[in-house]
């Protein structure tokens, strides 16, 4: 199909498609003449994935490029691609004070012992967890953190099993793309579900009973 | 304290503090002379909260302003402030096709019946959940969604109970601020914990066993 049809099929404006081509987020079409190229269903699918990464996942264009490059690299294993997708989703504050960082690192190590996790300092997922724990402390909310941390960590383990289990399904060749979709969309899915659940729990507890603060 | 001390105490540069004052994210200090104002510990705490909202929570300055305004409004109830904090954290795609939206809305209604949730269309948490379900469908991943949805929804209910339980603690006057901190930081906390758990689960399953895709 031509560019205009690709735009109709994907719902993405032509100018945006051209931008994604320039940024190498979208592979070039097959050239059919000096001014024309032909696109196929793989381009439609890729465009939808790009929109999901940018709009729903909140990735930057640079981060989405890294994910797309990993997706297209033939010799990366599943665990490596998961690492790339995760790094793209993670942003780590770099202005944490040494004292807060040390406190948070010790807390993460204790948590890892409890849950039998191997955490490596320098790994983006570990660093981001340390930075978030440090933020609770900065805000003087260590006690609040203690309320959440163990339940949240247990739930995170439970969800990681659900996530990996889901990879067993579907055609094998799409496992890696499935994993990327899952990484990008499930943070957003869980955040949205939690908000619906919170509104309901909060309405039951606080609304209409005249409780003010 | 003066501006320079406030900067030292909070770790936020003077230029940034001035920007927050102009944007009315930070309340003005008490004027002590035409060119000088005096700040106190409440300003330090507020600055930390602002940084947490912008850096860790990923809120826009406009969204953070709404949260701060709700926090300072004396006659908003807890449930209302939670609503404002949630809306600030939610961004909803508006380019979902009618067919995908209808499919997603029906799925959300079915989920609500299962979980005994009252969901109102037009409520930001509901709209964001509909948009995310629609995104799974756009990507042809309804089956993947079915794997996640029920477990994730159950977990969301469990976490909403943990979240509300934590509000019982601490001095009563800080309940609302606690709730805002919790709303802003726990999405990030859970996302980071999930990534650590996923890396561990994935390493156990895929690494070193020579499995390629």
mmCIF file of C-alpha atoms in Angstrom:
data_model
loop_
_atom_site.group_PDB
_atom_site.id
_atom_site.type_symbol
_atom_site.label_atom_id
_atom_site.label_comp_id
_atom_site.label_asym_id
_atom_site.label_seq_id
_atom_site.Cartn_x
_atom_site.Cartn_y
_atom_site.Cartn_z
ATOM 1 C CA UNK A 1 0.000 0.000 0.000
ATOM 2 C CA UNK A 2 1.030 3.604 -0.468
ATOM 3 C CA UNK A 3 1.680 6.178 2.236
ATOM 4 C CA UNK A 4 -1.874 7.581 2.109
ATOM 5 C CA UNK A 5 -3.367 4.112 2.571
ATOM 6 C CA UNK A 6 -0.933 3.330 5.372
ATOM 7 C CA UNK A 7 -2.150 6.489 7.077
ATOM 8 C CA UNK A 8 -5.804 5.466 6.704
ATOM 9 C CA UNK A 9 -5.156 1.894 7.831
ATOM 10 C CA UNK A 10 -3.221 2.942 10.932
ATOM 11 C CA UNK A 11 -5.016 6.172 11.807
ATOM 12 C CA UNK A 12 -1.647 7.939 11.951
ATOM 13 C CA UNK A 13 -1.341 11.210 9.944
ATOM 14 C CA UNK A 14 1.025 11.207 6.942
ATOM 15 C CA UNK A 15 3.253 13.921 8.444
ATOM 16 C CA UNK A 16 3.674 11.809 11.594
ATOM 17 C CA UNK A 17 4.495 8.696 9.564
ATOM 18 C CA UNK A 18 7.179 10.665 7.701
ATOM 19 C CA UNK A 19 8.610 11.786 11.033
ATOM 20 C CA UNK A 20 8.767 8.188 12.282
ATOM 21 C CA UNK A 21 10.515 7.166 9.038
ATOM 22 C CA UNK A 22 13.112 9.933 9.455
ATOM 23 C CA UNK A 23 13.639 8.926 13.084
ATOM 24 C CA UNK A 24 14.001 5.283 11.975
ATOM 25 C CA UNK A 25 11.219 4.180 14.284
ATOM 26 C CA UNK A 26 9.434 2.793 11.246
ATOM 27 C CA UNK A 27 11.369 0.725 8.668
ATOM 28 C CA UNK A 28 11.428 2.209 5.161
ATOM 29 C CA UNK A 29 8.942 0.825 2.654
ATOM 30 C CA UNK A 30 9.955 -0.948 -0.514
ATOM 31 C CA UNK A 31 10.885 1.685 -3.081
ATOM 32 C CA UNK A 32 8.707 1.409 -6.204
ATOM 33 C CA UNK A 33 9.811 4.620 -7.913
ATOM 34 C CA UNK A 34 12.135 7.526 -7.012
ATOM 35 C CA UNK A 35 9.256 9.237 -5.166
ATOM 36 C CA UNK A 36 7.188 6.344 -3.996
ATOM 37 C CA UNK A 37 7.430 3.417 -1.630
ATOM 38 C CA UNK A 38 5.118 0.568 -0.823
ATOM 39 C CA UNK A 39 4.143 -0.485 2.697
ATOM 40 C CA UNK A 40 2.504 -3.603 4.082
ATOM 41 C CA UNK A 41 0.708 -4.918 7.167
ATOM 42 C CA UNK A 42 3.946 -5.097 9.121
ATOM 43 C CA UNK A 43 4.126 -1.293 8.847
ATOM 44 C CA UNK A 44 0.571 -0.919 10.148
ATOM 45 C CA UNK A 45 1.410 -3.165 13.119
ATOM 46 C CA UNK A 46 4.625 -1.306 13.817
ATOM 47 C CA UNK A 47 2.833 2.062 13.698
ATOM 48 C CA UNK A 48 0.318 0.867 16.287
ATOM 49 C CA UNK A 49 3.142 -0.357 18.518
ATOM 50 C CA UNK A 50 4.935 2.992 18.177
ATOM 51 C CA UNK A 51 1.772 4.876 19.179
ATOM 52 C CA UNK A 52 1.254 2.569 22.150
ATOM 53 C CA UNK A 53 4.857 3.131 23.301
ATOM 54 C CA UNK A 54 4.697 6.911 22.924
ATOM 55 C CA UNK A 55 1.112 7.635 24.015
ATOM 56 C CA UNK A 56 0.204 4.938 26.518
ATOM 57 C CA UNK A 57 3.680 3.951 27.690
ATOM 58 C CA UNK A 58 4.903 7.544 27.838
ATOM 59 C CA UNK A 59 8.236 6.625 26.209
ATOM 60 C CA UNK A 60 10.381 9.285 24.590
ATOM 61 C CA UNK A 61 11.119 8.923 20.876
ATOM 62 C CA UNK A 62 14.724 8.059 21.765
ATOM 63 C CA UNK A 63 13.604 5.299 24.143
ATOM 64 C CA UNK A 64 11.110 3.918 21.606
ATOM 65 C CA UNK A 65 13.934 3.779 19.031
ATOM 66 C CA UNK A 66 15.965 1.567 21.328
ATOM 67 C CA UNK A 67 13.052 -0.807 21.824
ATOM 68 C CA UNK A 68 12.397 -0.994 18.091
ATOM 69 C CA UNK A 69 16.089 -1.645 17.396
ATOM 70 C CA UNK A 70 16.096 -4.501 19.935
ATOM 71 C CA UNK A 71 12.922 -5.900 18.402
ATOM 72 C CA UNK A 72 14.564 -5.984 14.982
ATOM 73 C CA UNK A 73 17.902 -7.397 16.160
ATOM 74 C CA UNK A 74 17.862 -11.059 15.126
ATOM 75 C CA UNK A 75 20.373 -12.350 17.644
ATOM 76 C CA UNK A 76 19.148 -10.877 20.929
ATOM 77 C CA UNK A 77 17.665 -13.396 23.345
ATOM 78 C CA UNK A 78 14.360 -12.874 25.099
ATOM 79 C CA UNK A 79 15.952 -11.865 28.380
ATOM 80 C CA UNK A 80 18.047 -9.206 26.609
ATOM 81 C CA UNK A 81 15.087 -7.703 24.767
ATOM 82 C CA UNK A 82 13.148 -7.571 28.038
ATOM 83 C CA UNK A 83 16.097 -5.654 29.496
ATOM 84 C CA UNK A 84 16.004 -3.101 26.686
ATOM 85 C CA UNK A 85 12.228 -2.644 26.960
ATOM 86 C CA UNK A 86 12.546 -2.172 30.708
ATOM 87 C CA UNK A 87 15.344 0.363 30.457
ATOM 88 C CA UNK A 88 13.233 2.338 27.986
ATOM 89 C CA UNK A 89 10.418 2.467 30.535
ATOM 90 C CA UNK A 90 12.620 3.451 33.440
ATOM 91 C CA UNK A 91 13.761 6.918 34.307
ATOM 92 C CA UNK A 92 15.945 7.329 37.354
ATOM 93 C CA UNK A 93 16.362 10.531 39.370
ATOM 94 C CA UNK A 94 20.021 11.380 39.669
ATOM 95 C CA UNK A 95 19.762 14.039 42.394
ATOM 96 C CA UNK A 96 19.274 11.750 45.386
ATOM 97 C CA UNK A 97 21.569 12.625 48.319
ATOM 98 C CA UNK A 98 24.227 10.034 49.280
ATOM 99 C CA UNK A 99 22.616 9.536 52.707
ATOM 100 C CA UNK A 100 19.161 8.848 51.249
ATOM 101 C CA UNK A 101 20.657 6.606 48.599
ATOM 102 C CA UNK A 102 22.533 4.554 51.183
ATOM 103 C CA UNK A 103 19.435 4.190 53.339
ATOM 104 C CA UNK A 104 17.376 3.147 50.308
ATOM 105 C CA UNK A 105 20.016 0.690 49.064
ATOM 106 C CA UNK A 106 20.053 -1.075 52.410
ATOM 107 C CA UNK A 107 16.269 -1.265 52.392
ATOM 108 C CA UNK A 108 16.327 -2.755 48.882
ATOM 109 C CA UNK A 109 18.938 -5.337 49.926
ATOM 110 C CA UNK A 110 16.797 -6.381 52.888
ATOM 111 C CA UNK A 111 13.777 -6.677 50.621
ATOM 112 C CA UNK A 112 15.756 -8.755 48.128
ATOM 113 C CA UNK A 113 16.768 -11.165 50.912
ATOM 114 C CA UNK A 114 13.126 -11.525 51.970
ATOM 115 C CA UNK A 115 11.913 -12.214 48.469
ATOM 116 C CA UNK A 116 14.918 -14.155 47.217
ATOM 117 C CA UNK A 117 15.609 -11.599 44.517
ATOM 118 C CA UNK A 118 19.057 -11.112 43.034
ATOM 119 C CA UNK A 119 19.464 -7.364 42.698
ATOM 120 C CA UNK A 120 22.519 -5.868 41.075
ATOM 121 C CA UNK A 121 23.444 -2.248 41.782
ATOM 122 C CA UNK A 122 23.794 -0.468 38.424
ATOM 123 C CA UNK A 123 20.925 -2.446 36.891
ATOM 124 C CA UNK A 124 18.259 0.119 35.845
ATOM 125 C CA UNK A 125 15.421 -1.666 37.649
ATOM 126 C CA UNK A 126 17.424 -1.715 40.896
ATOM 127 C CA UNK A 127 18.534 1.900 40.558
ATOM 128 C CA UNK A 128 15.004 3.074 39.917
ATOM 129 C CA UNK A 129 13.719 1.209 42.980
ATOM 130 C CA UNK A 130 16.482 2.736 45.122
ATOM 131 C CA UNK A 131 15.635 6.240 43.837
ATOM 132 C CA UNK A 132 11.943 5.821 44.631
ATOM 133 C CA UNK A 133 12.595 4.537 48.139
ATOM 134 C CA UNK A 134 14.943 7.485 48.642
ATOM 135 C CA UNK A 135 12.146 9.840 47.543
ATOM 136 C CA UNK A 136 9.834 8.478 50.264
ATOM 137 C CA UNK A 137 12.566 9.204 52.799
ATOM 138 C CA UNK A 138 13.187 12.702 51.432
ATOM 139 C CA UNK A 139 9.514 13.408 52.005
ATOM 140 C CA UNK A 140 9.760 12.093 55.566
ATOM 141 C CA UNK A 141 7.479 9.185 54.631
ATOM 142 C CA UNK A 142 9.515 6.124 55.642
ATOM 143 C CA UNK A 143 6.571 4.959 57.735
ATOM 144 C CA UNK A 144 4.183 5.211 54.804
ATOM 145 C CA UNK A 145 6.651 3.238 52.707
ATOM 146 C CA UNK A 146 6.787 0.486 55.321
ATOM 147 C CA UNK A 147 3.029 0.090 54.955
ATOM 148 C CA UNK A 148 3.247 -0.426 51.236
ATOM 149 C CA UNK A 149 6.547 -2.099 50.640
ATOM 150 C CA UNK A 150 6.002 -5.706 51.653
ATOM 151 C CA UNK A 151 2.500 -6.023 50.196
ATOM 152 C CA UNK A 152 3.575 -4.310 46.996
ATOM 153 C CA UNK A 153 6.673 -6.513 46.645
ATOM 154 C CA UNK A 154 4.605 -9.666 47.144
ATOM 155 C CA UNK A 155 2.141 -8.464 44.522
ATOM 156 C CA UNK A 156 5.006 -7.593 42.144
ATOM 157 C CA UNK A 157 6.240 -11.188 42.395
ATOM 158 C CA UNK A 158 2.753 -12.506 41.755
ATOM 159 C CA UNK A 159 2.337 -10.277 38.702
ATOM 160 C CA UNK A 160 5.760 -11.194 37.308
ATOM 161 C CA UNK A 161 4.572 -14.797 37.273
ATOM 162 C CA UNK A 162 1.341 -13.802 35.482
ATOM 163 C CA UNK A 163 3.399 -11.764 32.992
ATOM 164 C CA UNK A 164 5.808 -14.564 32.152
ATOM 165 C CA UNK A 165 3.035 -17.130 31.977
ATOM 166 C CA UNK A 166 1.305 -15.085 29.288
ATOM 167 C CA UNK A 167 4.364 -15.415 27.060
ATOM 168 C CA UNK A 168 3.698 -19.103 26.571
ATOM 169 C CA UNK A 169 0.733 -18.277 24.354
ATOM 170 C CA UNK A 170 0.423 -17.161 20.796
ATOM 171 C CA UNK A 171 2.697 -18.012 17.881
ATOM 172 C CA UNK A 172 6.336 -18.405 18.938
ATOM 173 C CA UNK A 173 7.671 -15.850 16.467
ATOM 174 C CA UNK A 174 5.719 -13.097 18.176
ATOM 175 C CA UNK A 175 6.960 -13.836 21.705
ATOM 176 C CA UNK A 176 9.403 -10.949 21.771
ATOM 177 C CA UNK A 177 6.932 -8.434 20.387
ATOM 178 C CA UNK A 178 4.337 -9.724 22.858
ATOM 179 C CA UNK A 179 6.761 -9.128 25.674
ATOM 180 C CA UNK A 180 7.419 -5.575 24.542
ATOM 181 C CA UNK A 181 3.676 -4.863 24.251
ATOM 182 C CA UNK A 182 3.176 -6.361 27.681
ATOM 183 C CA UNK A 183 5.995 -4.307 29.234
ATOM 184 C CA UNK A 184 4.720 -1.090 27.739
ATOM 185 C CA UNK A 185 1.014 -1.513 28.375
ATOM 186 C CA UNK A 186 0.780 -3.339 31.681
ATOM 187 C CA UNK A 187 2.198 -0.561 33.869
ATOM 188 C CA UNK A 188 -0.512 1.677 32.404
ATOM 189 C CA UNK A 189 -3.158 -1.041 32.741
ATOM 190 C CA UNK A 190 -2.346 -1.684 36.374
ATOM 191 C CA UNK A 191 -2.203 2.036 37.194
ATOM 192 C CA UNK A 192 -5.652 2.541 35.623
ATOM 193 C CA UNK A 193 -7.152 -0.474 37.413
ATOM 194 C CA UNK A 194 -5.739 0.727 40.722
ATOM 195 C CA UNK A 195 -7.340 4.123 40.249
ATOM 196 C CA UNK A 196 -10.743 2.584 39.580
ATOM 197 C CA UNK A 197 -10.324 0.350 42.631
ATOM 198 C CA UNK A 198 -9.148 3.290 44.767
ATOM 199 C CA UNK A 199 -12.100 5.469 43.758
ATOM 200 C CA UNK A 200 -14.425 2.651 44.798
ATOM 201 C CA UNK A 201 -12.641 1.923 48.075
ATOM 202 C CA UNK A 202 -12.424 5.632 48.901
ATOM 203 C CA UNK A 203 -16.104 6.264 48.061
ATOM 204 C CA UNK A 204 -17.093 3.411 50.366
ATOM 205 C CA UNK A 205 -14.960 4.692 53.181
ATOM 206 C CA UNK A 206 -15.134 8.476 52.976
ATOM 207 C CA UNK A 207 -18.067 9.596 50.865
ATOM 208 C CA UNK A 208 -21.430 10.417 52.322
ATOM 209 C CA UNK A 209 -20.460 9.652 55.893
ATOM 210 C CA UNK A 210 -19.813 13.336 56.612
ATOM 211 C CA UNK A 211 -16.162 12.686 57.409
ATOM 212 C CA UNK A 212 -14.075 15.761 56.836
ATOM 213 C CA UNK A 213 -10.385 16.030 57.381
ATOM 214 C CA UNK B 1 14.956 31.397 56.397
ATOM 215 C CA UNK B 2 15.922 33.281 53.258
ATOM 216 C CA UNK B 3 15.756 32.054 49.676
ATOM 217 C CA UNK B 4 19.406 30.881 49.654
ATOM 218 C CA UNK B 5 18.859 28.823 52.815
ATOM 219 C CA UNK B 6 15.621 27.406 51.462
ATOM 220 C CA UNK B 7 17.590 26.288 48.407
ATOM 221 C CA UNK B 8 20.234 24.608 50.561
ATOM 222 C CA UNK B 9 17.690 22.955 52.854
ATOM 223 C CA UNK B 10 15.637 21.558 49.967
ATOM 224 C CA UNK B 11 18.363 20.883 47.416
ATOM 225 C CA UNK B 12 16.359 22.854 44.834
ATOM 226 C CA UNK B 13 18.256 25.588 42.912
ATOM 227 C CA UNK B 14 17.226 29.217 43.550
ATOM 228 C CA UNK B 15 16.196 29.762 39.921
ATOM 229 C CA UNK B 16 13.885 26.747 40.115
ATOM 230 C CA UNK B 17 12.371 27.966 43.404
ATOM 231 C CA UNK B 18 11.651 31.322 41.757
ATOM 232 C CA UNK B 19 9.982 29.525 38.870
ATOM 233 C CA UNK B 20 7.762 27.555 41.277
ATOM 234 C CA UNK B 21 6.844 30.799 43.062
ATOM 235 C CA UNK B 22 5.877 32.447 39.762
ATOM 236 C CA UNK B 23 3.833 29.376 38.795
ATOM 237 C CA UNK B 24 2.166 29.445 42.232
ATOM 238 C CA UNK B 25 3.231 25.899 42.965
ATOM 239 C CA UNK B 26 5.000 27.214 46.065
ATOM 240 C CA UNK B 27 3.205 29.700 48.369
ATOM 241 C CA UNK B 28 4.942 33.074 48.704
ATOM 242 C CA UNK B 29 7.122 33.609 51.756
ATOM 243 C CA UNK B 30 6.429 36.252 54.368
ATOM 244 C CA UNK B 31 7.682 39.564 53.037
ATOM 245 C CA UNK B 32 10.315 41.075 55.380
ATOM 246 C CA UNK B 33 11.458 43.953 53.141
ATOM 247 C CA UNK B 34 10.619 45.082 49.586
ATOM 248 C CA UNK B 35 13.240 42.685 48.191
ATOM 249 C CA UNK B 36 13.222 39.903 50.713
ATOM 250 C CA UNK B 37 10.914 37.234 52.006
ATOM 251 C CA UNK B 38 11.216 34.666 54.723
ATOM 252 C CA UNK B 39 10.443 30.966 54.288
ATOM 253 C CA UNK B 40 9.903 28.168 56.789
ATOM 254 C CA UNK B 41 9.850 24.376 57.035
ATOM 255 C CA UNK B 42 6.472 24.195 55.300
ATOM 256 C CA UNK B 43 8.200 25.587 52.200
ATOM 257 C CA UNK B 44 10.914 22.935 52.389
ATOM 258 C CA UNK B 45 8.273 20.197 52.654
ATOM 259 C CA UNK B 46 6.249 21.657 49.808
ATOM 260 C CA UNK B 47 9.351 21.871 47.577
ATOM 261 C CA UNK B 48 10.070 18.178 48.173
ATOM 262 C CA UNK B 49 6.485 17.293 47.327
ATOM 263 C CA UNK B 50 6.680 19.361 44.127
ATOM 264 C CA UNK B 51 9.861 17.558 43.055
ATOM 265 C CA UNK B 52 8.307 14.185 43.810
ATOM 266 C CA UNK B 53 5.241 15.067 41.716
ATOM 267 C CA UNK B 54 7.249 16.369 38.771
ATOM 268 C CA UNK B 55 10.219 13.972 38.761
ATOM 269 C CA UNK B 56 8.936 10.693 40.175
ATOM 270 C CA UNK B 57 5.229 11.063 39.417
ATOM 271 C CA UNK B 58 5.866 12.512 35.958
ATOM 272 C CA UNK B 59 3.177 15.202 36.447
ATOM 273 C CA UNK B 60 3.138 18.310 34.282
ATOM 274 C CA UNK B 61 3.511 21.663 36.054
ATOM 275 C CA UNK B 62 -0.168 22.373 35.260
ATOM 276 C CA UNK B 63 -1.254 19.076 36.844
ATOM 277 C CA UNK B 64 0.951 19.646 39.912
ATOM 278 C CA UNK B 65 -0.651 23.088 40.320
ATOM 279 C CA UNK B 66 -4.092 21.511 40.511
ATOM 280 C CA UNK B 67 -2.940 19.056 43.167
ATOM 281 C CA UNK B 68 -1.335 21.824 45.212
ATOM 282 C CA UNK B 69 -4.499 23.945 44.938
ATOM 283 C CA UNK B 70 -6.624 21.023 46.168
ATOM 284 C CA UNK B 71 -4.181 20.422 49.004
ATOM 285 C CA UNK B 72 -4.518 24.051 50.121
ATOM 286 C CA UNK B 73 -8.318 24.236 49.747
ATOM 287 C CA UNK B 74 -9.674 24.064 53.305
ATOM 288 C CA UNK B 75 -13.137 22.753 52.459
ATOM 289 C CA UNK B 76 -12.435 19.858 50.107
ATOM 290 C CA UNK B 77 -13.119 16.431 51.588
ATOM 291 C CA UNK B 78 -10.657 13.548 51.382
ATOM 292 C CA UNK B 79 -12.538 11.836 48.568
ATOM 293 C CA UNK B 80 -12.496 15.044 46.511
ATOM 294 C CA UNK B 81 -8.768 15.615 46.981
ATOM 295 C CA UNK B 82 -8.090 12.007 45.968
ATOM 296 C CA UNK B 83 -10.093 12.714 42.820
ATOM 297 C CA UNK B 84 -7.965 15.735 41.974
ATOM 298 C CA UNK B 85 -4.702 13.860 42.618
ATOM 299 C CA UNK B 86 -5.906 11.003 40.432
ATOM 300 C CA UNK B 87 -6.966 13.231 37.576
ATOM 301 C CA UNK B 88 -3.537 14.854 37.670
ATOM 302 C CA UNK B 89 -1.918 11.433 37.285
ATOM 303 C CA UNK B 90 -4.189 10.299 34.475
ATOM 304 C CA UNK B 91 -3.771 11.091 30.825
ATOM 305 C CA UNK B 92 -6.318 9.648 28.440
ATOM 306 C CA UNK B 93 -5.783 9.053 24.717
ATOM 307 C CA UNK B 94 -8.518 10.754 22.734
ATOM 308 C CA UNK B 95 -7.876 9.098 19.377
ATOM 309 C CA UNK B 96 -9.463 5.715 20.089
ATOM 310 C CA UNK B 97 -11.841 4.574 17.337
ATOM 311 C CA UNK B 98 -15.564 4.288 18.261
ATOM 312 C CA UNK B 99 -15.513 0.518 17.618
ATOM 313 C CA UNK B 100 -12.524 -0.062 19.906
ATOM 314 C CA UNK B 101 -14.011 2.221 22.541
ATOM 315 C CA UNK B 102 -17.320 0.360 22.508
ATOM 316 C CA UNK B 103 -15.571 -2.993 22.798
ATOM 317 C CA UNK B 104 -13.434 -1.702 25.666
ATOM 318 C CA UNK B 105 -16.386 -0.111 27.486
ATOM 319 C CA UNK B 106 -18.277 -3.395 27.442
ATOM 320 C CA UNK B 107 -15.216 -5.193 28.767
ATOM 321 C CA UNK B 108 -14.890 -2.649 31.585
ATOM 322 C CA UNK B 109 -18.585 -3.033 32.468
ATOM 323 C CA UNK B 110 -18.208 -6.805 32.675
ATOM 324 C CA UNK B 111 -15.139 -6.398 34.871
ATOM 325 C CA UNK B 112 -17.006 -3.968 37.120
ATOM 326 C CA UNK B 113 -19.824 -6.491 37.580
ATOM 327 C CA UNK B 114 -17.294 -9.190 38.512
ATOM 328 C CA UNK B 115 -15.544 -7.009 41.036
ATOM 329 C CA UNK B 116 -18.552 -5.110 42.311
ATOM 330 C CA UNK B 117 -17.088 -1.794 41.180
ATOM 331 C CA UNK B 118 -19.254 1.188 40.384
ATOM 332 C CA UNK B 119 -17.742 2.721 37.267
ATOM 333 C CA UNK B 120 -19.094 5.928 35.794
ATOM 334 C CA UNK B 121 -18.358 6.792 32.177
ATOM 335 C CA UNK B 122 -16.788 10.260 32.084
ATOM 336 C CA UNK B 123 -14.879 9.642 35.322
ATOM 337 C CA UNK B 124 -11.147 9.988 34.453
ATOM 338 C CA UNK B 125 -10.176 6.636 36.003
ATOM 339 C CA UNK B 126 -12.858 4.840 33.971
ATOM 340 C CA UNK B 127 -11.991 6.656 30.756
ATOM 341 C CA UNK B 128 -8.306 5.871 31.141
ATOM 342 C CA UNK B 129 -9.057 2.173 31.720
ATOM 343 C CA UNK B 130 -11.285 2.103 28.624
ATOM 344 C CA UNK B 131 -8.560 3.773 26.533
ATOM 345 C CA UNK B 132 -5.936 1.256 27.658
ATOM 346 C CA UNK B 133 -8.151 -1.746 26.946
ATOM 347 C CA UNK B 134 -8.873 -0.231 23.529
ATOM 348 C CA UNK B 135 -5.113 0.031 22.915
ATOM 349 C CA UNK B 136 -4.673 -3.700 23.533
ATOM 350 C CA UNK B 137 -7.375 -4.351 20.946
ATOM 351 C CA UNK B 138 -5.823 -1.938 18.440
ATOM 352 C CA UNK B 139 -2.625 -3.951 18.720
ATOM 353 C CA UNK B 140 -4.537 -7.180 18.144
ATOM 354 C CA UNK B 141 -3.723 -8.279 21.693
ATOM 355 C CA UNK B 142 -7.153 -9.016 23.170
ATOM 356 C CA UNK B 143 -5.910 -12.485 24.107
ATOM 357 C CA UNK B 144 -2.915 -11.076 25.957
ATOM 358 C CA UNK B 145 -5.240 -8.724 27.802
ATOM 359 C CA UNK B 146 -7.448 -11.616 28.890
ATOM 360 C CA UNK B 147 -4.401 -13.173 30.533
ATOM 361 C CA UNK B 148 -3.680 -10.099 32.576
ATOM 362 C CA UNK B 149 -7.015 -8.534 33.241
ATOM 363 C CA UNK B 150 -8.564 -10.640 35.971
ATOM 364 C CA UNK B 151 -5.373 -11.133 37.984
ATOM 365 C CA UNK B 152 -4.477 -7.479 37.656
ATOM 366 C CA UNK B 153 -7.962 -6.352 38.703
ATOM 367 C CA UNK B 154 -7.881 -8.621 41.750
ATOM 368 C CA UNK B 155 -4.459 -7.225 42.684
ATOM 369 C CA UNK B 156 -5.717 -3.667 42.157
ATOM 370 C CA UNK B 157 -8.496 -4.290 44.681
ATOM 371 C CA UNK B 158 -6.017 -5.760 47.144
ATOM 372 C CA UNK B 159 -3.683 -2.764 46.767
ATOM 373 C CA UNK B 160 -6.548 -0.264 47.122
ATOM 374 C CA UNK B 161 -7.225 -1.804 50.528
ATOM 375 C CA UNK B 162 -3.538 -1.524 51.485
ATOM 376 C CA UNK B 163 -3.523 2.095 50.253
ATOM 377 C CA UNK B 164 -6.571 3.142 52.260
ATOM 378 C CA UNK B 165 -5.416 1.267 55.337
ATOM 379 C CA UNK B 166 -2.195 3.290 55.362
ATOM 380 C CA UNK B 167 -4.214 6.493 55.693
ATOM 381 C CA UNK B 168 -5.232 5.552 59.216
ATOM 382 C CA UNK B 169 -1.725 6.289 60.436
ATOM 383 C CA UNK B 170 0.121 9.468 61.185
ATOM 384 C CA UNK B 171 -1.302 12.710 62.547
ATOM 385 C CA UNK B 172 -4.807 13.389 61.231
ATOM 386 C CA UNK B 173 -3.965 16.815 59.826
ATOM 387 C CA UNK B 174 -1.538 15.258 57.366
ATOM 388 C CA UNK B 175 -3.981 12.656 56.000
ATOM 389 C CA UNK B 176 -4.659 14.548 52.808
ATOM 390 C CA UNK B 177 -1.019 15.257 52.090
ATOM 391 C CA UNK B 178 -0.216 11.615 52.847
ATOM 392 C CA UNK B 179 -2.819 10.549 50.334
ATOM 393 C CA UNK B 180 -1.352 12.802 47.676
ATOM 394 C CA UNK B 181 2.170 11.496 48.346
ATOM 395 C CA UNK B 182 0.824 7.963 48.206
ATOM 396 C CA UNK B 183 -1.035 8.553 44.928
ATOM 397 C CA UNK B 184 1.991 10.113 43.294
ATOM 398 C CA UNK B 185 4.662 7.713 44.491
ATOM 399 C CA UNK B 186 2.991 4.317 44.607
ATOM 400 C CA UNK B 187 2.454 3.929 40.865
ATOM 401 C CA UNK B 188 6.184 4.514 40.477
ATOM 402 C CA UNK B 189 7.003 2.223 43.412
ATOM 403 C CA UNK B 190 4.922 -0.622 42.066
ATOM 404 C CA UNK B 191 6.285 -0.197 38.530
ATOM 405 C CA UNK B 192 9.856 -0.368 39.870
ATOM 406 C CA UNK B 193 9.143 -3.413 42.053
ATOM 407 C CA UNK B 194 7.511 -5.180 39.116
ATOM 408 C CA UNK B 195 10.577 -4.587 36.984
ATOM 409 C CA UNK B 196 12.886 -6.047 39.620
ATOM 410 C CA UNK B 197 10.554 -9.040 39.992
ATOM 411 C CA UNK B 198 10.303 -9.452 36.198
ATOM 412 C CA UNK B 199 14.079 -9.398 35.731
ATOM 413 C CA UNK B 200 14.362 -12.136 38.328
ATOM 414 C CA UNK B 201 11.543 -14.247 36.917
ATOM 415 C CA UNK B 202 12.862 -13.804 33.368
ATOM 416 C CA UNK B 203 16.450 -14.633 34.349
ATOM 417 C CA UNK B 204 15.241 -17.836 35.996
ATOM 418 C CA UNK B 205 13.208 -18.839 32.987
ATOM 419 C CA UNK B 206 15.204 -17.702 29.982
ATOM 420 C CA UNK B 207 18.797 -16.995 30.891
ATOM 421 C CA UNK B 208 21.523 -19.568 30.613
ATOM 422 C CA UNK B 209 19.250 -22.297 29.292
ATOM 423 C CA UNK B 210 20.251 -21.514 25.720
ATOM 424 C CA UNK B 211 16.685 -20.700 24.781
ATOM 425 C CA UNK B 212 16.567 -18.359 21.819
ATOM 426 C CA UNK B 213 13.478 -17.014 20.189
#
